[in-house]
Amino acid sequence: MYEEMTSLERCQATIRLEPHDRVPVDLHNFMMTVVDEKLSPAKLYQDGQLLGEAQLASWKRFGHDMLIVENGTAALAEACGCEVSYLPGSAPVIERPLLADLSKVSSLKKPDPWNSPLCKAVIEATQFLLDQIGDRVFVMGRADQGPFSLACMIAGPETLMVGMAAGENDEEIFELLRYTSDAFILYAQIFREMGCHGTSAGEAQGSPDVISPAMYEKYCLPYAQKITRAVQNDDFFLSYHICGDTTKIIDRMAETGAAILEFDYKCDKSSAKRATAGKTTLLGPIDPSGVLHHGSIAEVEAACREAIEVLAPGGGFILGPGCALPGTTPPENIDKLLECAKVYGKY
Ligand SMILES: [Zn+2]
């Protein structure tokens, strides 16, 4: 038996594939943490102090092992020049694509995260949490979207995918992907330099629900490998997020070199375990809407138990939602998620 570990030690041992006492738990809960706030969405998500305090209050309530600090999917796009719109009850979204067409790629300007209110808020919230509890809890400051998803926001998903399907715009598309990779690296390095424990790249648009595995291999994988090489080191881990049914690309995802792969309930758990065992840590895969938001406590327990049974043996597993939790997720269901890791996830 191993001695009781801090949350930070437990997460780091898991990710380094070293022995640990039990399965750690993350919460992808930024929308939950701010749901009671009376401020407008714009004010809320641009306020680093408020985001940090809300995350801290949530940690005091639930005691999870890993904090995921973010404010949606629009921050890095904003730093690249996209306009953001704020809708009630929603995370910020991009107003419209930045480029009129792919021939304008060379006109893109170097992003400045410090000039983007959304990026600045995540940086400030992350720093606040590191100062408060970073000595015992794993703090992941999310560097937002990965190269392909960011390219979709900048060029518009239709324009980009029509270009990919035609196969005639590869020069411009690869130039755009080099630009978005560099933008991601620049933002992620800020989190590394502040002593954060890890960061993440969201690549929802690379899911087989959106593009084919062949397209993934050509337009996503090489850039995921590039950002991983640039950002990750022995003390700073990259978490790579693709939701939807990723069964067909989970082997390729493991080739990115990212220390953590975030995956969703739609992905076959045994395939995910096979693809990553002894190599990479999996994070997920409980259904955030169907189970954690709308399910009963018994359904949460059944889903967590099953996930732990398949994914925990041999280590390399962090239990949590497969994607962002809706703001009104019942706290009792989150309590049960935590309890399951403690009861069923012991090594
Ligand atoms: Zn997702």
Short mmCIF file of C-alpha atoms and ligand atoms in Angstrom, two decimals:
data_model
loop_
_atom_site.label_atom_id
_atom_site.label_comp_id
_atom_site.label_asym_id
_atom_site.label_seq_id
_atom_site.Cartn_x
_atom_site.Cartn_y
_atom_site.Cartn_z
CA MET A 1 0.00 0.00 0.00
CA TYR A 2 1.10 3.56 -0.72
CA GLU A 3 0.92 6.46 1.68
CA GLU A 4 -1.75 9.09 1.17
CA MET A 5 -0.64 11.47 -1.60
CA THR A 6 -1.55 15.09 -2.30
CA SER A 7 -3.73 15.68 -5.35
CA LEU A 8 -0.74 17.11 -7.18
CA GLU A 9 1.44 14.07 -6.39
CA ARG A 10 -1.39 11.73 -7.39
CA CYS A 11 -1.91 13.45 -10.76
CA GLN A 12 1.79 13.71 -11.53
CA ALA A 13 2.42 10.06 -10.63
CA THR A 14 -0.51 9.03 -12.84
CA ILE A 15 0.74 11.05 -15.81
CA ARG A 16 4.32 9.80 -15.33
CA LEU A 17 2.92 6.25 -15.21
CA GLU A 18 4.34 5.75 -11.72
CA PRO A 19 2.60 3.98 -8.79
CA HIS A 20 -0.12 5.97 -7.00
CA ASP A 21 -2.81 5.37 -4.39
CA ARG A 22 -6.00 5.83 -6.42
CA VAL A 23 -7.50 7.18 -9.65
CA PRO A 24 -7.39 11.03 -9.62
CA VAL A 25 -10.40 13.15 -10.61
CA ASP A 26 -10.54 16.26 -12.80
CA LEU A 27 -13.54 18.54 -13.29
CA HIS A 28 -14.13 20.28 -16.63
CA ASN A 29 -16.39 22.70 -14.77
CA PHE A 30 -15.73 26.32 -15.73
CA MET A 31 -19.41 26.87 -16.63
CA MET A 32 -20.55 25.34 -13.33
CA THR A 33 -18.24 27.55 -11.29
CA VAL A 34 -19.77 30.81 -12.56
CA VAL A 35 -23.42 29.82 -12.90
CA ASP A 36 -24.61 31.76 -9.84
CA GLU A 37 -22.82 34.97 -10.75
CA LYS A 38 -25.04 37.92 -11.59
CA LEU A 39 -22.58 39.52 -14.01
CA SER A 40 -23.02 39.53 -17.80
CA PRO A 41 -21.18 36.70 -19.66
CA ALA A 42 -18.74 39.24 -21.11
CA LYS A 43 -17.74 40.58 -17.68
CA LEU A 44 -17.70 37.12 -16.16
CA TYR A 45 -15.38 35.44 -18.63
CA GLN A 46 -13.05 38.44 -18.92
CA ASP A 47 -12.47 38.66 -15.17
CA GLY A 48 -9.46 36.58 -14.12
CA GLN A 49 -9.87 37.25 -10.41
CA LEU A 50 -13.51 36.18 -10.51
CA LEU A 51 -12.77 33.05 -12.58
CA GLY A 52 -9.96 32.10 -10.20
CA GLU A 53 -12.05 32.64 -7.08
CA ALA A 54 -14.94 30.67 -8.59
CA GLN A 55 -12.60 27.75 -9.35
CA LEU A 56 -11.19 27.91 -5.82
CA ALA A 57 -14.69 27.86 -4.29
CA SER A 58 -15.57 24.86 -6.45
CA TRP A 59 -12.40 23.04 -5.35
CA LYS A 60 -13.25 23.72 -1.69
CA ARG A 61 -16.70 22.26 -2.33
CA PHE A 62 -15.66 19.12 -4.26
CA GLY A 63 -11.96 18.53 -3.48
CA HIS A 64 -11.04 17.27 -6.96
CA ASP A 65 -7.42 16.55 -7.84
CA MET A 66 -7.04 18.52 -11.08
CA LEU A 67 -8.33 22.02 -11.88
CA ILE A 68 -9.09 22.84 -15.50
CA VAL A 69 -8.91 26.62 -15.96
CA GLU A 70 -10.53 28.04 -19.10
CA ASN A 71 -13.35 30.26 -20.34
CA GLY A 72 -14.55 28.44 -23.46
CA THR A 73 -13.07 28.09 -26.93
CA ALA A 74 -12.71 31.68 -28.14
CA ALA A 75 -9.69 33.03 -26.20
CA LEU A 76 -6.81 32.21 -28.54
CA ALA A 77 -8.93 33.12 -31.59
CA GLU A 78 -9.51 36.50 -29.97
CA ALA A 79 -5.74 36.95 -29.53
CA CYS A 80 -5.39 36.21 -33.27
CA GLY A 81 -7.89 38.97 -34.11
CA CYS A 82 -11.31 37.27 -34.20
CA GLU A 83 -14.27 39.17 -32.78
CA VAL A 84 -16.04 37.47 -29.89
CA SER A 85 -19.73 37.52 -29.03
CA TYR A 86 -21.21 36.84 -25.61
CA LEU A 87 -24.59 35.16 -25.35
CA PRO A 88 -26.52 34.65 -22.12
CA GLY A 89 -25.94 31.22 -20.59
CA SER A 90 -23.17 30.35 -23.04
CA ALA A 91 -19.39 30.41 -23.12
CA PRO A 92 -18.01 33.09 -25.50
CA VAL A 93 -18.11 32.27 -29.24
CA ILE A 94 -16.47 33.66 -32.36
CA GLU A 95 -18.60 36.20 -34.20
CA ARG A 96 -17.39 35.33 -37.72
CA PRO A 97 -14.27 33.93 -39.43
CA LEU A 98 -11.34 36.32 -39.60
CA LEU A 99 -10.32 35.52 -43.18
CA ALA A 100 -12.50 36.22 -46.22
CA ASP A 101 -10.74 33.38 -48.06
CA LEU A 102 -7.67 31.19 -47.82
CA SER A 103 -5.57 33.43 -50.07
CA LYS A 104 -5.46 35.97 -47.22
CA VAL A 105 -3.52 33.70 -44.82
CA SER A 106 -0.31 35.69 -45.14
CA SER A 107 -2.12 38.80 -43.82
CA LEU A 108 -2.56 37.24 -40.33
CA LYS A 109 -0.78 39.09 -37.53
CA LYS A 110 1.21 37.57 -34.68
CA PRO A 111 -1.21 36.99 -31.79
CA ASP A 112 -0.81 38.79 -28.48
CA PRO A 113 -2.52 36.91 -25.61
CA TRP A 114 -1.95 39.88 -23.27
CA ASN A 115 -4.09 41.99 -25.58
CA SER A 116 -6.99 39.52 -25.53
CA PRO A 117 -9.29 39.99 -22.52
CA LEU A 118 -10.24 36.29 -22.60
CA CYS A 119 -6.63 35.01 -22.67
CA LYS A 120 -5.60 37.50 -20.00
CA ALA A 121 -8.42 36.32 -17.74
CA VAL A 122 -7.33 32.67 -18.02
CA ILE A 123 -3.70 33.60 -17.35
CA GLU A 124 -4.67 35.65 -14.28
CA ALA A 125 -7.06 33.00 -12.93
CA THR A 126 -4.36 30.34 -13.37
CA GLN A 127 -1.78 32.45 -11.55
CA PHE A 128 -4.23 33.06 -8.69
CA LEU A 129 -4.91 29.32 -8.32
CA LEU A 130 -1.22 28.43 -8.47
CA ASP A 131 -0.57 30.94 -5.68
CA GLN A 132 -3.46 29.64 -3.56
CA ILE A 133 -3.28 25.84 -3.90
CA GLY A 134 -0.70 25.06 -6.60
CA ASP A 135 1.57 23.33 -4.05
CA ARG A 136 -0.97 20.51 -3.55
CA VAL A 137 -3.44 20.53 -6.46
CA PHE A 138 -2.74 20.04 -10.18
CA VAL A 139 -3.52 23.31 -11.98
CA MET A 140 -4.01 23.08 -15.74
CA GLY A 141 -4.12 26.49 -17.42
CA ARG A 142 -5.73 25.70 -20.76
CA ALA A 143 -4.01 27.21 -23.81
CA ASP A 144 -7.31 26.77 -25.62
CA GLN A 145 -7.70 25.49 -29.16
CA GLY A 146 -5.22 23.29 -31.02
CA PRO A 147 -3.92 24.14 -34.50
CA PHE A 148 -6.75 22.59 -36.54
CA SER A 149 -9.68 23.89 -34.48
CA LEU A 150 -8.12 27.35 -34.35
CA ALA A 151 -7.68 27.23 -38.14
CA CYS A 152 -11.41 26.40 -38.46
CA MET A 153 -12.25 29.52 -36.43
CA ILE A 154 -9.93 31.79 -38.38
CA ALA A 155 -10.82 30.59 -41.89
CA GLY A 156 -14.34 29.34 -41.17
CA PRO A 157 -14.99 25.58 -41.02
CA GLU A 158 -16.79 25.48 -44.39
CA THR A 159 -14.05 27.33 -46.28
CA LEU A 160 -11.36 25.18 -44.71
CA MET A 161 -13.12 21.86 -45.28
CA VAL A 162 -14.12 22.67 -48.86
CA GLY A 163 -10.46 23.52 -49.48
CA MET A 164 -9.33 20.25 -47.87
CA ALA A 165 -11.82 18.20 -49.88
CA ALA A 166 -10.77 19.85 -53.16
CA GLY A 167 -7.11 19.25 -52.33
CA GLU A 168 -6.12 22.37 -54.28
CA ASN A 169 -5.40 24.77 -51.43
CA ASP A 170 -2.90 22.73 -49.45
CA GLU A 171 -0.22 25.39 -49.62
CA GLU A 172 -2.47 27.99 -47.97
CA ILE A 173 -3.94 25.46 -45.53
CA PHE A 174 -0.51 24.30 -44.37
CA GLU A 175 0.57 27.92 -43.99
CA LEU A 176 -2.51 28.56 -41.85
CA LEU A 177 -1.78 25.47 -39.74
CA ARG A 178 1.81 26.62 -39.19
CA TYR A 179 0.44 29.98 -38.07
CA THR A 180 -2.09 28.43 -35.66
CA SER A 181 0.55 26.00 -34.30
CA ASP A 182 2.87 28.93 -33.54
CA ALA A 183 -0.03 30.84 -31.94
CA PHE A 184 -0.79 27.88 -29.70
CA ILE A 185 2.87 27.44 -28.72
CA LEU A 186 3.22 31.13 -27.86
CA TYR A 187 0.16 31.01 -25.57
CA ALA A 188 1.04 27.64 -24.00
CA GLN A 189 4.55 28.84 -23.14
CA ILE A 190 3.06 31.56 -20.91
CA PHE A 191 1.49 28.82 -18.75
CA ARG A 192 4.72 26.82 -18.71
CA GLU A 193 6.75 29.84 -17.65
CA MET A 194 4.40 30.69 -14.77
CA GLY A 195 5.01 27.25 -13.25
CA CYS A 196 1.70 25.69 -14.21
CA HIS A 197 1.56 21.87 -14.09
CA GLY A 198 0.09 21.41 -17.53
CA THR A 199 -1.88 22.87 -20.41
CA SER A 200 -4.18 21.60 -23.12
CA ALA A 201 -5.07 21.77 -26.80
CA GLY A 202 -8.71 21.36 -27.83
CA GLU A 203 -9.15 19.76 -31.25
CA ALA A 204 -12.88 19.01 -31.36
CA GLN A 205 -12.93 19.75 -35.11
CA GLY A 206 -10.45 16.91 -35.70
CA SER A 207 -12.95 14.34 -34.44
CA PRO A 208 -14.15 11.62 -36.86
CA ASP A 209 -17.59 13.14 -36.19
CA VAL A 210 -16.36 16.10 -38.27
CA ILE A 211 -13.53 14.96 -40.62
CA SER A 212 -12.32 11.57 -41.87
CA PRO A 213 -9.41 9.74 -40.21
CA ALA A 214 -7.38 10.28 -43.41
CA MET A 215 -7.97 14.04 -43.14
CA TYR A 216 -7.01 13.84 -39.45
CA GLU A 217 -3.73 12.20 -40.37
CA LYS A 218 -2.92 14.82 -42.98
CA TYR A 219 -4.14 18.06 -41.39
CA CYS A 220 -4.13 17.43 -37.61
CA LEU A 221 -1.61 14.84 -36.47
CA PRO A 222 1.62 16.50 -37.73
CA TYR A 223 0.69 19.81 -36.06
CA ALA A 224 -0.31 18.09 -32.82
CA GLN A 225 3.13 16.45 -32.80
CA LYS A 226 4.75 19.81 -33.48
CA ILE A 227 3.04 21.62 -30.58
CA THR A 228 3.71 18.70 -28.23
CA ARG A 229 7.43 18.76 -29.01
CA ALA A 230 7.55 22.53 -28.52
CA VAL A 231 5.56 22.77 -25.30
CA GLN A 232 5.88 19.63 -23.21
CA ASN A 233 8.68 18.77 -20.78
CA ASP A 234 9.15 16.49 -17.74
CA ASP A 235 7.24 18.86 -15.44
CA PHE A 236 4.74 20.41 -17.85
CA PHE A 237 2.28 18.12 -19.59
CA LEU A 238 0.11 18.63 -22.65
CA SER A 239 -3.44 17.34 -22.55
CA TYR A 240 -4.97 16.76 -26.00
CA HIS A 241 -8.77 17.00 -26.18
CA ILE A 242 -10.94 15.49 -28.90
CA CYS A 243 -14.54 14.67 -28.06
CA GLY A 244 -17.12 12.72 -30.05
CA ASP A 245 -16.47 9.17 -31.22
CA THR A 246 -12.68 9.01 -31.56
CA THR A 247 -12.44 5.20 -31.69
CA LYS A 248 -11.10 5.31 -35.27
CA ILE A 249 -8.27 7.75 -34.46
CA ILE A 250 -7.39 6.92 -30.84
CA ASP A 251 -4.22 5.07 -32.03
CA ARG A 252 -3.16 8.15 -33.99
CA MET A 253 -3.96 10.42 -31.02
CA ALA A 254 -1.52 8.34 -28.97
CA GLU A 255 1.16 9.14 -31.59
CA THR A 256 0.96 12.87 -30.83
CA GLY A 257 3.23 12.35 -27.82
CA ALA A 258 0.83 14.29 -25.57
CA ALA A 259 1.06 13.00 -22.00
CA ILE A 260 -2.73 13.12 -21.56
CA LEU A 261 -5.47 12.27 -24.06
CA GLU A 262 -8.93 13.60 -23.22
CA PHE A 263 -11.66 11.39 -24.65
CA ASP A 264 -15.42 11.19 -24.60
CA TYR A 265 -18.04 8.58 -23.68
CA LYS A 266 -18.66 7.85 -27.38
CA CYS A 267 -15.14 6.44 -27.84
CA ASP A 268 -14.80 2.69 -27.23
CA LYS A 269 -13.11 2.35 -23.84
CA SER A 270 -11.29 -0.92 -24.54
CA SER A 271 -9.81 0.48 -27.77
CA ALA A 272 -8.67 3.59 -25.90
CA LYS A 273 -7.04 1.49 -23.19
CA ARG A 274 -5.30 -0.73 -25.75
CA ALA A 275 -3.97 2.28 -27.68
CA THR A 276 -2.52 4.00 -24.62
CA ALA A 277 -1.58 1.35 -22.04
CA GLY A 278 1.93 1.97 -20.69
CA LYS A 279 2.35 5.04 -22.94
CA THR A 280 -0.16 7.79 -22.25
CA THR A 281 -2.72 8.81 -19.63
CA LEU A 282 -6.41 8.90 -20.53
CA LEU A 283 -8.69 11.58 -19.08
CA GLY A 284 -12.48 11.25 -19.23
CA PRO A 285 -14.83 9.73 -20.37
CA ILE A 286 -18.08 10.25 -18.40
CA ASP A 287 -20.90 11.76 -20.49
CA PRO A 288 -21.19 15.38 -19.25
CA SER A 289 -24.79 15.92 -20.43
CA GLY A 290 -26.55 12.55 -20.49
CA VAL A 291 -25.06 11.18 -17.28
CA LEU A 292 -23.53 13.94 -15.13
CA HIS A 293 -26.10 16.64 -15.95
CA HIS A 294 -29.30 14.68 -16.52
CA GLY A 295 -28.54 11.26 -15.02
CA SER A 296 -29.47 9.94 -11.57
CA ILE A 297 -26.85 9.34 -8.88
CA ALA A 298 -27.15 5.60 -9.59
CA GLU A 299 -26.43 6.21 -13.29
CA VAL A 300 -23.37 8.29 -12.40
CA GLU A 301 -22.13 5.48 -10.18
CA ALA A 302 -22.69 2.82 -12.85
CA ALA A 303 -20.88 4.86 -15.54
CA CYS A 304 -17.92 5.66 -13.25
CA ARG A 305 -17.61 2.09 -12.04
CA GLU A 306 -17.58 0.73 -15.55
CA ALA A 307 -15.02 3.33 -16.69
CA ILE A 308 -12.74 2.55 -13.73
CA GLU A 309 -13.01 -1.21 -14.35
CA VAL A 310 -11.86 -0.91 -17.96
CA LEU A 311 -9.48 2.06 -17.76
CA ALA A 312 -7.82 2.06 -14.33
CA PRO A 313 -5.89 -1.26 -14.38
CA GLY A 314 -2.17 -0.54 -14.71
CA GLY A 315 -2.66 3.20 -14.04
CA GLY A 316 -2.63 6.02 -16.60
CA PHE A 317 -6.23 7.05 -15.95
CA ILE A 318 -7.85 10.27 -14.66
CA LEU A 319 -11.60 10.10 -14.09
CA GLY A 320 -13.76 13.04 -15.15
CA PRO A 321 -16.26 14.32 -17.70
CA GLY A 322 -15.48 13.66 -21.39
CA CYS A 323 -16.09 17.34 -22.21
CA ALA A 324 -17.27 20.56 -20.52
CA LEU A 325 -19.95 20.21 -17.83
CA PRO A 326 -23.15 22.23 -18.31
CA GLY A 327 -23.50 25.09 -15.80
CA THR A 328 -26.47 23.54 -14.00
CA THR A 329 -24.96 20.07 -13.42
CA PRO A 330 -26.24 18.80 -10.02
CA PRO A 331 -23.52 18.93 -7.31
CA GLU A 332 -24.70 15.55 -5.92
CA ASN A 333 -23.68 13.90 -9.19
CA ILE A 334 -20.21 15.44 -8.92
CA ASP A 335 -19.95 14.22 -5.30
CA LYS A 336 -20.70 10.70 -6.57
CA LEU A 337 -18.03 10.97 -9.29
CA LEU A 338 -15.45 11.85 -6.61
CA GLU A 339 -16.67 9.11 -4.31
CA CYS A 340 -16.41 6.47 -7.06
CA ALA A 341 -12.71 7.27 -7.61
CA LYS A 342 -12.11 6.83 -3.86
CA VAL A 343 -14.18 3.65 -3.51
CA TYR A 344 -13.58 1.81 -6.80
CA GLY A 345 -10.38 3.48 -8.01
CA LYS A 346 -7.98 2.33 -5.26
CA TYR A 347 -4.76 0.60 -6.32
ZN ZN B 1 -15.03 18.64 -26.10
#
